[in-house]
Short mmCIF file of C-alpha atoms in Angstrom, two decimals:
data_model
loop_
_atom_site.label_atom_id
_atom_site.label_comp_id
_atom_site.label_asym_id
_atom_site.label_seq_id
_atom_site.Cartn_x
_atom_site.Cartn_y
_atom_site.Cartn_z
CA UNK Y 549 126.89 80.36 107.46
CA UNK Y 550 127.11 83.23 109.96
CA UNK Y 551 127.97 85.67 107.14
CA UNK Y 552 124.81 84.67 105.25
CA UNK Y 553 122.68 85.12 108.37
CA UNK Y 554 124.29 88.49 109.07
CA UNK Y 555 123.53 89.69 105.52
CA UNK Y 556 119.91 88.49 105.83
CA UNK Y 557 119.40 90.30 109.13
CA UNK Y 558 121.17 93.44 107.91
CA UNK Y 559 118.83 93.53 104.90
CA UNK Y 560 115.86 93.22 107.29
CA UNK Y 561 116.79 95.90 109.84
CA UNK Y 562 118.78 98.40 107.77
CA UNK Y 563 116.00 99.80 105.48
CA UNK Y 564 113.77 100.90 108.37
CA UNK Y 565 116.79 102.15 110.34
CA UNK Y 566 117.92 104.29 107.37
CA UNK Y 567 114.34 105.57 106.92
CA UNK Y 568 114.25 106.67 110.58
CA UNK Y 569 117.59 108.49 110.21
CA UNK Y 570 116.28 110.26 107.07
CA UNK Y 571 113.09 111.23 108.93
CA UNK Y 572 115.21 112.55 111.82
CA UNK Y 573 117.04 114.99 109.52
CA UNK Y 574 113.95 116.00 107.50
CA UNK Y 575 110.35 115.87 108.75
CA UNK Y 576 110.51 114.20 112.19
CA UNK Y 577 113.24 115.49 114.53
CA UNK Y 578 113.82 112.73 117.10
CA UNK Y 579 115.19 113.52 120.56
CA UNK Y 580 118.93 112.70 120.77
CA UNK Y 581 118.44 110.28 123.67
CA UNK Y 582 115.75 108.39 121.76
CA UNK Y 583 117.90 108.35 118.64
CA UNK Y 584 120.98 106.97 120.39
CA UNK Y 585 118.88 104.26 122.06
CA UNK Y 586 117.35 103.45 118.67
CA UNK Y 587 120.79 103.04 117.04
CA UNK Y 588 122.05 100.87 119.94
CA UNK Y 589 118.79 98.88 119.80
CA UNK Y 590 119.11 98.36 116.02
CA UNK Y 591 122.70 97.15 116.43
CA UNK Y 592 121.62 94.73 119.18
CA UNK Y 593 118.77 93.46 116.98
CA UNK Y 594 121.20 92.83 114.10
CA UNK Y 595 123.65 90.97 116.36
CA UNK Y 596 120.90 89.16 118.27
CA UNK Y 597 118.91 88.02 115.22
CA UNK Y 598 122.07 86.80 113.49
CA UNK Y 599 123.10 84.68 116.49
CA UNK Y 600 119.49 83.54 117.02
CA UNK Y 601 118.95 82.37 113.43
CA UNK Y 602 122.28 80.54 113.48
CA UNK Y 603 121.26 78.87 116.75
CA UNK Y 604 117.89 77.84 115.28
CA UNK Y 605 119.63 76.24 112.28
CA UNK Y 606 122.20 74.40 114.42
CA UNK Y 607 120.08 73.44 117.42
CA UNK Y 608 116.30 73.93 117.19
CA UNK Y 609 115.47 72.83 113.63
CA UNK Y 610 117.44 69.53 113.91
CA UNK Y 611 115.37 68.68 117.00
CA UNK Y 612 112.21 69.23 114.93
CA UNK Y 613 113.60 67.14 112.06
CA UNK Y 614 114.52 64.31 114.43
CA UNK Y 615 111.07 64.40 115.99
CA UNK Y 616 109.51 64.40 112.51
CA UNK Y 617 111.55 61.39 111.40
CA UNK Y 618 110.56 59.51 114.57
CA UNK Y 619 106.92 60.03 113.57
CA UNK Y 620 107.63 58.07 110.39
CA UNK Y 621 109.27 55.23 112.29
CA UNK Y 622 106.56 55.04 114.97
CA UNK Y 623 103.71 54.79 112.42
CA UNK Y 624 101.26 55.30 115.31
CA UNK Y 625 98.54 57.94 115.13
CA UNK Y 626 98.43 58.66 118.88
CA UNK Y 627 102.18 59.36 118.89
CA UNK Y 628 101.70 61.82 116.01
CA UNK Y 629 98.97 63.62 117.98
CA UNK Y 630 100.89 63.58 121.28
CA UNK Y 631 104.14 64.87 119.77
CA UNK Y 632 102.24 67.59 117.90
CA UNK Y 633 100.56 68.69 121.14
CA UNK Y 634 103.75 68.73 123.19
CA UNK Y 635 106.06 70.33 120.65
CA UNK Y 636 103.45 72.82 119.44
CA UNK Y 637 103.30 74.21 122.98
CA UNK Y 638 106.99 74.30 123.87
CA UNK Y 639 108.09 75.87 120.59
CA UNK Y 640 105.38 78.57 120.64
CA UNK Y 641 106.30 79.51 124.22
CA UNK Y 642 109.81 80.38 123.03
CA UNK Y 643 108.79 82.42 119.93
CA UNK Y 644 110.30 85.95 120.21
CA UNK Y 645 107.62 87.78 118.16
CA UNK Y 646 104.94 86.42 120.50
CA UNK Y 647 106.87 87.70 123.54
CA UNK Y 648 107.04 91.17 121.95
CA UNK Y 649 103.28 91.27 121.27
CA UNK Y 650 102.41 89.90 124.73
CA UNK Y 651 104.71 92.49 126.33
CA UNK Y 652 102.90 95.28 124.47
CA UNK Y 653 99.51 93.91 125.53
CA UNK Y 654 100.66 93.82 129.17
CA UNK Y 655 101.90 97.41 128.82
CA UNK Y 656 98.73 98.94 127.35
CA UNK Y 657 96.44 97.01 129.74
CA UNK Y 658 98.51 98.26 132.72
CA UNK Y 659 99.43 94.61 133.52
CA UNK Y 660 95.77 93.57 133.90
CA UNK Y 661 96.31 91.09 131.06
CA UNK Y 662 99.58 89.37 131.97
CA UNK Y 663 102.25 88.70 129.35
CA UNK Y 664 102.85 85.17 130.67
CA UNK Y 665 99.14 84.28 130.60
CA UNK Y 666 98.84 85.45 126.99
CA UNK Y 667 101.95 83.50 125.90
CA UNK Y 668 100.67 80.32 127.58
CA UNK Y 669 97.11 80.66 126.23
CA UNK Y 670 98.32 81.29 122.67
CA UNK Y 671 100.74 78.35 122.95
CA UNK Y 672 97.96 76.01 124.14
CA UNK Y 673 95.88 77.01 121.11
CA UNK Y 674 98.86 76.44 118.81
CA UNK Y 675 99.56 73.05 120.43
CA UNK Y 676 96.00 71.75 119.99
CA UNK Y 677 95.79 72.85 116.35
CA UNK Y 678 99.28 71.55 115.47
CA UNK Y 679 98.24 68.18 116.89
CA UNK Y 680 94.98 68.16 114.89
CA UNK Y 681 96.83 69.49 111.83
CA UNK Y 682 99.27 66.59 111.92
CA UNK Y 683 96.36 64.16 112.08
CA UNK Y 684 94.89 65.96 109.06
CA UNK Y 685 98.13 65.27 107.17
CA UNK Y 686 98.12 61.58 108.10
CA UNK Y 687 94.48 61.14 107.04
CA UNK Y 688 94.85 63.42 103.94
CA UNK Y 689 91.86 65.54 104.97
CA UNK Y 690 91.56 68.51 102.54
CA UNK Y 691 93.23 71.62 103.93
CA UNK Y 692 90.59 74.09 102.71
CA UNK Y 693 87.82 72.09 104.44
CA UNK Y 694 89.87 71.74 107.64
CA UNK Y 695 90.60 75.48 107.77
CA UNK Y 696 86.98 76.30 106.95
CA UNK Y 697 85.80 74.28 109.98
CA UNK Y 698 88.43 75.92 112.22
CA UNK Y 699 87.48 79.43 111.05
CA UNK Y 700 83.79 78.69 111.66
CA UNK Y 701 84.76 78.16 115.33
CA UNK Y 702 86.82 81.36 115.19
CA UNK Y 703 83.78 83.20 113.80
CA UNK Y 704 81.56 81.88 116.63
CA UNK Y 705 84.03 82.76 119.40
CA UNK Y 706 84.81 86.06 117.67
CA UNK Y 707 81.12 86.98 117.78
CA UNK Y 708 81.17 86.38 121.56
CA UNK Y 709 84.50 88.18 122.13
CA UNK Y 710 85.25 91.82 122.91
CA UNK Y 711 86.77 93.92 120.11
CA UNK Y 712 90.10 94.27 121.95
CA UNK Y 713 90.48 90.48 122.20
CA UNK Y 714 89.70 90.07 118.49
CA UNK Y 715 92.60 92.42 117.65
CA UNK Y 716 94.96 90.60 120.03
CA UNK Y 717 93.86 87.17 118.76
CA UNK Y 718 94.56 87.93 115.09
CA UNK Y 719 97.80 89.76 115.94
CA UNK Y 720 98.87 86.68 117.89
CA UNK Y 721 98.27 84.52 114.81
CA UNK Y 722 100.92 86.49 112.92
CA UNK Y 723 103.29 86.75 115.89
CA UNK Y 724 103.35 83.10 116.94
CA UNK Y 725 104.57 81.88 113.54
CA UNK Y 726 108.00 83.48 113.50
CA UNK Y 727 111.65 82.59 112.96
CA UNK Y 728 111.68 79.92 115.68
CA UNK Y 729 108.28 78.31 115.14
CA UNK Y 730 108.09 78.08 111.35
CA UNK Y 731 111.15 75.86 110.59
CA UNK Y 732 110.24 73.60 113.51
CA UNK Y 733 106.61 73.17 112.44
CA UNK Y 734 107.63 72.65 108.80
CA UNK Y 735 109.99 69.86 109.93
CA UNK Y 736 107.13 68.19 111.82
CA UNK Y 737 104.83 68.57 108.80
CA UNK Y 738 107.41 66.92 106.53
CA UNK Y 739 107.70 64.03 108.99
CA UNK Y 740 103.95 63.55 109.22
CA UNK Y 741 103.41 63.91 105.44
CA UNK Y 742 106.00 61.20 104.72
CA UNK Y 743 103.62 58.75 106.44
CA UNK Y 744 101.44 59.28 103.37
CA UNK Y 745 102.38 56.78 100.65
CA UNK Y 746 101.13 59.04 97.83
CA UNK Y 747 104.17 61.24 97.04
CA UNK Y 748 102.18 63.97 95.25
CA UNK Y 749 99.71 64.17 98.11
CA UNK Y 750 102.60 64.23 100.59
CA UNK Y 751 104.08 67.31 98.89
CA UNK Y 752 100.75 69.15 99.07
CA UNK Y 753 100.12 68.06 102.67
CA UNK Y 754 103.53 69.26 103.86
CA UNK Y 755 102.17 72.81 103.49
CA UNK Y 756 99.40 74.25 105.65
CA UNK Y 757 100.48 73.28 109.18
CA UNK Y 758 101.91 76.76 109.89
CA UNK Y 759 98.59 78.31 108.83
CA UNK Y 760 96.74 75.86 111.06
CA UNK Y 761 99.04 76.77 113.99
CA UNK Y 762 98.21 80.46 113.38
CA UNK Y 763 94.51 79.66 113.63
CA UNK Y 764 95.21 77.93 116.96
CA UNK Y 765 96.68 81.17 118.31
CA UNK Y 766 93.47 83.01 117.37
CA UNK Y 767 91.26 80.41 119.04
CA UNK Y 768 93.40 80.40 122.19
CA UNK Y 769 92.91 84.13 122.80
CA UNK Y 770 89.20 84.12 121.88
CA UNK Y 771 88.49 81.19 124.21
CA UNK Y 772 90.38 83.05 126.98
CA UNK Y 773 87.95 85.95 126.56
CA UNK Y 774 85.00 83.61 127.09
CA UNK Y 775 86.30 82.84 130.60
CA UNK Y 776 88.09 86.12 131.40
CA UNK Y 777 86.37 89.51 131.15
CA UNK Y 778 88.97 91.99 132.43
CA UNK Y 779 88.06 95.60 133.21
CA UNK Y 780 90.30 97.46 130.77
CA UNK Y 781 89.47 101.10 131.43
CA UNK Y 782 92.92 102.39 132.45
CA UNK Y 783 95.09 103.44 129.51
CA UNK Y 784 98.81 104.24 129.88
CA UNK Y 785 100.42 107.43 128.61
CA UNK Y 786 102.68 106.26 125.78
CA UNK Y 787 104.02 109.75 125.11
CA UNK Y 788 106.47 109.17 127.96
CA UNK Y 789 108.33 105.85 128.00
CA UNK Y 790 109.49 106.30 131.58
CA UNK Y 791 112.99 105.26 130.46
CA UNK Y 792 115.69 107.74 131.46
CA UNK Y 793 119.23 107.71 130.15
CA UNK Y 794 120.82 105.87 127.27
CA UNK Y 795 122.44 102.76 128.77
CA UNK Y 796 120.15 102.42 131.82
CA UNK Y 797 117.13 100.93 129.95
CA UNK Y 798 119.35 98.25 128.36
CA UNK Y 799 120.89 97.28 131.72
CA UNK Y 800 117.39 97.10 133.23
CA UNK Y 801 116.04 94.85 130.46
CA UNK Y 802 118.94 92.34 130.35
CA UNK Y 803 118.22 90.28 133.53
CA UNK Y 804 114.43 90.40 133.00
CA UNK Y 805 114.64 89.17 129.40
CA UNK Y 806 117.37 86.60 130.17
CA UNK Y 807 115.21 84.93 132.83
CA UNK Y 808 112.14 84.90 130.55
CA UNK Y 809 114.05 83.30 127.66
CA UNK Y 810 115.75 80.78 129.95
CA UNK Y 811 112.33 79.62 131.16
CA UNK Y 812 110.97 79.63 127.57
CA UNK Y 813 113.79 77.47 126.14
CA UNK Y 814 113.98 75.07 129.08
CA UNK Y 815 111.06 72.79 127.98
CA UNK Y 816 112.41 72.13 124.46
CA UNK Y 817 115.88 71.48 125.93
CA UNK Y 818 114.52 68.97 128.47
CA UNK Y 819 112.45 67.24 125.76
CA UNK Y 820 115.56 66.88 123.59
CA UNK Y 821 117.64 65.46 126.47
CA UNK Y 822 114.94 62.86 127.25
CA UNK Y 823 114.28 62.02 123.56
CA UNK Y 824 118.01 61.63 122.90
CA UNK Y 825 118.37 59.20 125.80
CA UNK Y 826 115.31 57.14 124.85
CA UNK Y 827 115.09 57.38 121.06
CA UNK Y 828 117.65 59.45 119.12
CA UNK Y 829 120.89 58.01 120.60
CA UNK Y 830 122.93 60.67 118.80
CA UNK Y 831 126.72 60.69 119.04
CA UNK Y 832 128.55 63.10 121.33
CA UNK Y 833 129.55 65.49 118.55
CA UNK Y 834 125.98 65.86 117.22
CA UNK Y 835 124.61 66.30 120.74
CA UNK Y 836 127.18 68.98 121.57
CA UNK Y 837 126.37 70.80 118.32
CA UNK Y 838 122.66 70.89 119.22
CA UNK Y 839 123.42 72.12 122.76
CA UNK Y 840 125.64 74.82 121.24
CA UNK Y 841 122.74 75.78 118.94
CA UNK Y 842 120.38 76.09 121.92
CA UNK Y 843 122.91 78.33 123.74
CA UNK Y 844 123.23 80.52 120.62
CA UNK Y 845 119.42 80.70 120.38
CA UNK Y 846 119.28 81.86 124.01
CA UNK Y 847 121.99 84.52 123.59
CA UNK Y 848 120.52 85.75 120.31
CA UNK Y 849 117.01 86.03 121.74
CA UNK Y 850 118.25 87.98 124.77
CA UNK Y 851 120.16 90.49 122.60
CA UNK Y 852 117.25 90.79 120.15
CA UNK Y 853 114.54 91.39 122.77
CA UNK Y 854 116.66 93.78 124.86
CA UNK Y 855 117.36 95.81 121.71
CA UNK Y 856 113.65 95.85 120.86
CA UNK Y 857 112.39 96.73 124.35
CA UNK Y 858 115.04 99.25 125.39
CA UNK Y 859 115.41 101.34 122.26
CA UNK Y 860 113.97 100.22 118.94
CA UNK Y 861 110.21 100.26 119.58
CA UNK Y 862 110.24 103.59 121.42
CA UNK Y 863 111.24 105.45 118.25
CA UNK Y 864 108.50 103.73 116.22
CA UNK Y 865 106.00 104.88 118.83
CA UNK Y 866 107.55 108.38 118.90
CA UNK Y 867 107.23 108.78 115.11
CA UNK Y 868 103.58 107.67 115.27
CA UNK Y 869 102.87 110.15 118.08
CA UNK Y 870 104.69 112.99 116.32
CA UNK Y 871 102.89 112.54 113.00
CA UNK Y 872 99.56 112.00 114.76
CA UNK Y 873 99.89 115.24 116.70
CA UNK Y 874 100.83 117.15 113.52
CA UNK Y 875 97.57 115.85 112.07
CA UNK Y 876 98.61 115.39 108.42
CA UNK Y 877 96.66 112.21 107.67
CA UNK Y 878 98.06 111.83 104.16
CA UNK Y 879 101.66 111.67 105.45
CA UNK Y 880 100.62 109.22 108.21
CA UNK Y 881 99.09 106.84 105.64
CA UNK Y 882 102.00 107.27 103.20
CA UNK Y 883 104.59 106.47 105.90
CA UNK Y 884 102.54 103.38 106.87
CA UNK Y 885 102.44 102.25 103.22
CA UNK Y 886 106.20 102.83 102.90
CA UNK Y 887 106.93 100.87 106.09
CA UNK Y 888 104.80 97.96 104.81
CA UNK Y 889 106.65 97.79 101.49
CA UNK Y 890 110.10 98.09 103.12
CA UNK Y 891 109.24 95.36 105.62
CA UNK Y 892 108.32 92.82 102.94
CA UNK Y 893 111.15 93.65 100.55
CA UNK Y 894 113.66 93.30 103.40
CA UNK Y 895 112.21 90.13 104.97
CA UNK Y 896 114.53 87.15 104.16
CA UNK Y 897 111.75 84.58 104.70
CA UNK Y 898 109.70 86.26 101.97
CA UNK Y 899 112.50 85.69 99.44
CA UNK Y 900 112.62 82.01 100.44
CA UNK Y 901 108.85 81.86 99.87
CA UNK Y 902 109.03 83.55 96.44
CA UNK Y 903 111.71 81.09 95.28
CA UNK Y 904 109.57 78.21 96.56
CA UNK Y 905 106.52 79.39 94.60
CA UNK Y 906 108.56 79.83 91.41
CA UNK Y 907 109.88 76.26 91.85
CA UNK Y 908 106.54 74.54 92.51
CA UNK Y 909 104.90 76.33 89.55
CA UNK Y 910 107.85 75.41 87.27
CA UNK Y 911 108.48 79.10 86.57
CA UNK Y 912 104.88 80.00 85.60
CA UNK Y 913 104.64 82.39 88.55
CA UNK Y 914 107.80 84.50 88.62
CA UNK Y 915 109.58 85.44 91.85
CA UNK Y 916 109.43 89.14 90.92
CA UNK Y 917 105.64 88.93 90.42
CA UNK Y 918 105.11 87.34 93.84
CA UNK Y 919 107.39 89.88 95.53
CA UNK Y 920 105.65 92.84 93.90
CA UNK Y 921 102.19 91.45 94.76
CA UNK Y 922 103.14 90.83 98.38
CA UNK Y 923 104.96 94.13 98.94
CA UNK Y 924 102.15 96.26 97.52
CA UNK Y 925 99.59 94.12 99.36
CA UNK Y 926 101.33 94.49 102.72
CA UNK Y 927 101.89 98.22 102.09
CA UNK Y 928 98.13 98.60 101.55
CA UNK Y 929 97.42 96.44 104.63
CA UNK Y 930 99.57 98.61 106.92
CA UNK Y 931 98.08 101.79 105.39
CA UNK Y 932 94.53 100.48 105.95
CA UNK Y 933 95.34 99.55 109.55
CA UNK Y 934 96.33 103.20 110.11
CA UNK Y 935 93.18 104.44 108.33
CA UNK Y 936 91.20 102.23 110.73
CA UNK Y 937 92.77 104.10 113.66
CA UNK Y 938 91.96 107.54 112.23
CA UNK Y 939 88.36 106.86 111.13
CA UNK Y 940 85.93 106.76 114.10
CA UNK Y 941 83.76 103.64 114.25
CA UNK Y 942 85.93 101.58 111.91
CA UNK Y 943 86.97 98.25 113.46
CA UNK Y 944 89.40 95.47 112.59
CA UNK Y 945 86.69 92.93 111.76
CA UNK Y 946 85.40 95.25 109.00
CA UNK Y 947 88.57 94.26 107.12
CA UNK Y 948 89.25 90.75 108.42
CA UNK Y 949 85.78 89.26 107.85
CA UNK Y 950 85.49 90.12 104.13
CA UNK Y 951 89.21 89.39 103.69
CA UNK Y 952 88.99 85.84 105.03
CA UNK Y 953 85.69 85.22 103.22
CA UNK Y 954 87.49 86.09 99.96
CA UNK Y 955 90.39 83.86 101.08
CA UNK Y 956 88.12 80.86 101.61
CA UNK Y 957 86.23 81.37 98.34
CA UNK Y 958 89.59 81.42 96.54
CA UNK Y 959 90.69 78.25 98.39
CA UNK Y 960 88.07 76.30 96.42
CA UNK Y 961 89.22 77.82 93.11
CA UNK Y 962 92.99 77.26 93.22
CA UNK Y 963 95.29 74.19 93.38
CA UNK Y 964 95.63 72.77 96.92
CA UNK Y 965 99.34 73.59 96.98
CA UNK Y 966 98.56 77.32 96.76
CA UNK Y 967 96.08 77.07 99.64
CA UNK Y 968 98.74 75.60 101.92
CA UNK Y 969 101.43 78.07 100.87
CA UNK Y 970 99.06 81.06 101.19
CA UNK Y 971 97.86 80.24 104.70
CA UNK Y 972 101.41 79.32 105.78
CA UNK Y 973 102.71 82.67 104.58
CA UNK Y 974 100.86 84.91 107.03
CA UNK Y 975 103.62 84.38 109.58
CA UNK Y 976 106.25 84.92 106.90
CA UNK Y 977 104.87 88.35 105.98
CA UNK Y 978 104.51 89.46 109.61
CA UNK Y 979 108.19 89.19 110.53
CA UNK Y 980 110.24 90.85 113.29
CA UNK Y 981 109.96 94.39 111.86
CA UNK Y 982 106.15 94.16 111.79
CA UNK Y 983 106.03 92.85 115.35
CA UNK Y 984 108.31 95.65 116.54
CA UNK Y 985 108.54 98.91 114.63
CA UNK Y 986 105.24 98.90 112.70
CA UNK Y 987 103.25 97.78 115.76
CA UNK Y 988 104.85 100.61 117.79
CA UNK Y 989 104.13 103.12 114.98
CA UNK Y 990 100.43 102.16 114.99
CA UNK Y 991 100.27 102.47 118.79
CA UNK Y 992 101.82 105.95 118.60
CA UNK Y 993 99.17 107.06 116.12
CA UNK Y 994 96.38 105.53 118.24
CA UNK Y 995 97.67 107.48 121.27
CA UNK Y 996 97.67 110.79 119.41
CA UNK Y 997 94.11 110.73 118.01
CA UNK Y 998 91.36 111.69 120.46
CA UNK Y 999 88.80 109.63 118.54
CA UNK Y 1000 91.01 106.52 118.74
CA UNK Y 1001 91.13 103.99 121.58
CA UNK Y 1002 94.63 102.66 122.28
CA UNK Y 1003 93.26 99.29 123.41
CA UNK Y 1004 91.00 98.81 120.38
CA UNK Y 1005 93.00 100.62 117.70
CA UNK Y 1006 96.61 100.16 118.86
CA UNK Y 1007 96.55 96.52 117.76
CA UNK Y 1008 95.49 94.78 114.56
CA UNK Y 1009 98.35 95.80 112.26
CA UNK Y 1010 100.04 92.38 112.45
CA UNK Y 1011 96.64 90.78 111.73
CA UNK Y 1012 96.20 92.90 108.59
CA UNK Y 1013 99.71 92.04 107.37
CA UNK Y 1014 99.19 88.32 108.08
CA UNK Y 1015 95.95 88.29 106.06
CA UNK Y 1016 97.55 89.77 102.92
CA UNK Y 1017 99.30 86.60 101.61
CA UNK Y 1018 96.12 84.55 102.14
CA UNK Y 1019 94.46 86.63 99.41
CA UNK Y 1020 97.47 87.70 97.31
CA UNK Y 1021 99.08 84.27 96.86
CA UNK Y 1022 95.77 82.56 96.06
CA UNK Y 1023 95.06 85.23 93.43
CA UNK Y 1024 98.41 84.27 91.90
CA UNK Y 1025 97.18 80.66 92.12
CA UNK Y 1026 94.16 81.62 90.01
CA UNK Y 1027 96.50 83.20 87.44
CA UNK Y 1028 98.71 80.09 87.45
CA UNK Y 1029 95.71 77.77 87.03
CA UNK Y 1030 94.26 79.76 84.11
CA UNK Y 1031 97.69 80.08 82.41
CA UNK Y 1032 98.35 76.34 82.76
CA UNK Y 1033 94.86 75.51 81.45
CA UNK Y 1034 95.35 77.83 78.45
CA UNK Y 1035 98.69 76.22 77.57
CA UNK Y 1036 97.14 72.74 77.84
CA UNK Y 1037 94.29 73.76 75.50
CA UNK Y 1038 96.80 75.19 72.98
CA UNK Y 1039 98.56 71.82 72.96
#
C-alpha cells in the first residue's frame, strides 16, 4: 500500500519539481539557497504526503465509513443532520490545503485576517452545508435545484462582499475539499444515500456532497465579510521571504506546524474515542489500527506543511516575481498554462475520477477524453487567472459569474449523475500543487506588476481551477447524452 501511495505522490510532485530545475538552468536562475530549500521542501512533501495519505486510508476514512453506516442503522433524520454538522466541521478544520490558503491570507493581510479565524469560519460553512446536503440525500431533493438555491445566496452575499473576500471565498471552496475531506465526506454521502430505498437514486445521490461542502466554504467567508470589514491597506513585500539559511526555516516551522495539526486532529480523535465506546464497539486490533492511522496522518501533515512553508512555495513566488519583473507577458501566460496542465496530469485523484466517469458511462466517455478535457481546461484556467492579474480592471467575478451561469444551465441539460460528479470534482482538480506552487506563482506575479493589487489579484487561481470541472465534465455529459440518444434511435 505504501509503495502505491509513494508512486502517486511522486507523480504529483515530480513534474513541477523537474520543471523548476529546468527553469533554473535555462530562463530563470534561482538563488542557490532558494533552490536547496525547494529541493528539501519537495522531498519533505513527497515523504509527508505519502505518510499522510496512508494515514487517511488506515485511520480517517474508516471513521467516516463507520459514521456513515451508523446513519443507516439510526434511520433518524436529526441524527443525520447532527452528524453531518459535527463531522463537517472537525474534518474541514484538519484539511491541509485549507491551512495553506489561510496561512497565505494571514501573510498578505499582515495578520489582520487571522489564519485560525479563516479556518474556523470556512469549517462552519462546510459543516452547515454538509448537514443540509445529507438531508438533501435522504429526501432525494434534486442536486441541481439545491445547488441553484445555495448559489443564489452566494450571489447575494457576493454582491455585498469586498472583492478580496470574493477571491478568498472561492479559493477556500477549492482548498477545503482536499485529500482529507473528500474521502470522509464521500463515506458520509454513501451512508446517507443508502437510507434511500431506490438503488438507482441512491447511486446518483451519493455524488454531490463534496460540491455542496465547497459551496459552504464560499458562504462561510462571504458571511464573515458581512460582519467583519478589516482595513487591509498594508501590503507585505513578498520579494524578500525573511527566511535566512537553509535548515533554519525548517526548524522554525516544525514546532509551529506540529502544534497546529495536533489541535486540528484532536476533535476527530475525541469523536472517534467517544463513538467507539458508545456505538462502534470495535475490537482492540481495529481500534489500534485506526489510532495508528491518525498518528500517521499527524506525522504526514507536519512533514507536508513544513516542506510547503519552509521551501516549496518560496520558489513558486520567486519564479512569478522574476518573470513579472522581466515583463514578458507571453512567457508568464505560457508558464501558467504549462503549470495547469502538469498539475492535472500528475494529480492522482484526477485519474480516479476519470476511471469513475468511464465506468458510470459504460465506456461511452473515455478516460483519455476526460483527462485531455480537464488538463486543457485547467491550463486555460490558470493562464486566465494570470491574465486577470496583468490586465488592469479585470476581476475574478468577471470569470466566475459567467462560468457558474454556464455550469447551472448545463446542470439542467445533462444526466443528474454528471451534475454530482462535476460539482464534486472542483476539489479534485485543485489539489496540493495548486494550493501551493501555483498559488505562490500567481502571488509573485501580482507583486511584480505595478497595476496589480496583491490582495485582490494574488488570490483566485484555486477558484478558477475549481470551476473548470463544473463546466468541462458537464459538457462531456452533454456529449454522452447525445451519443446515447443517437444509439437508442439507431436501435
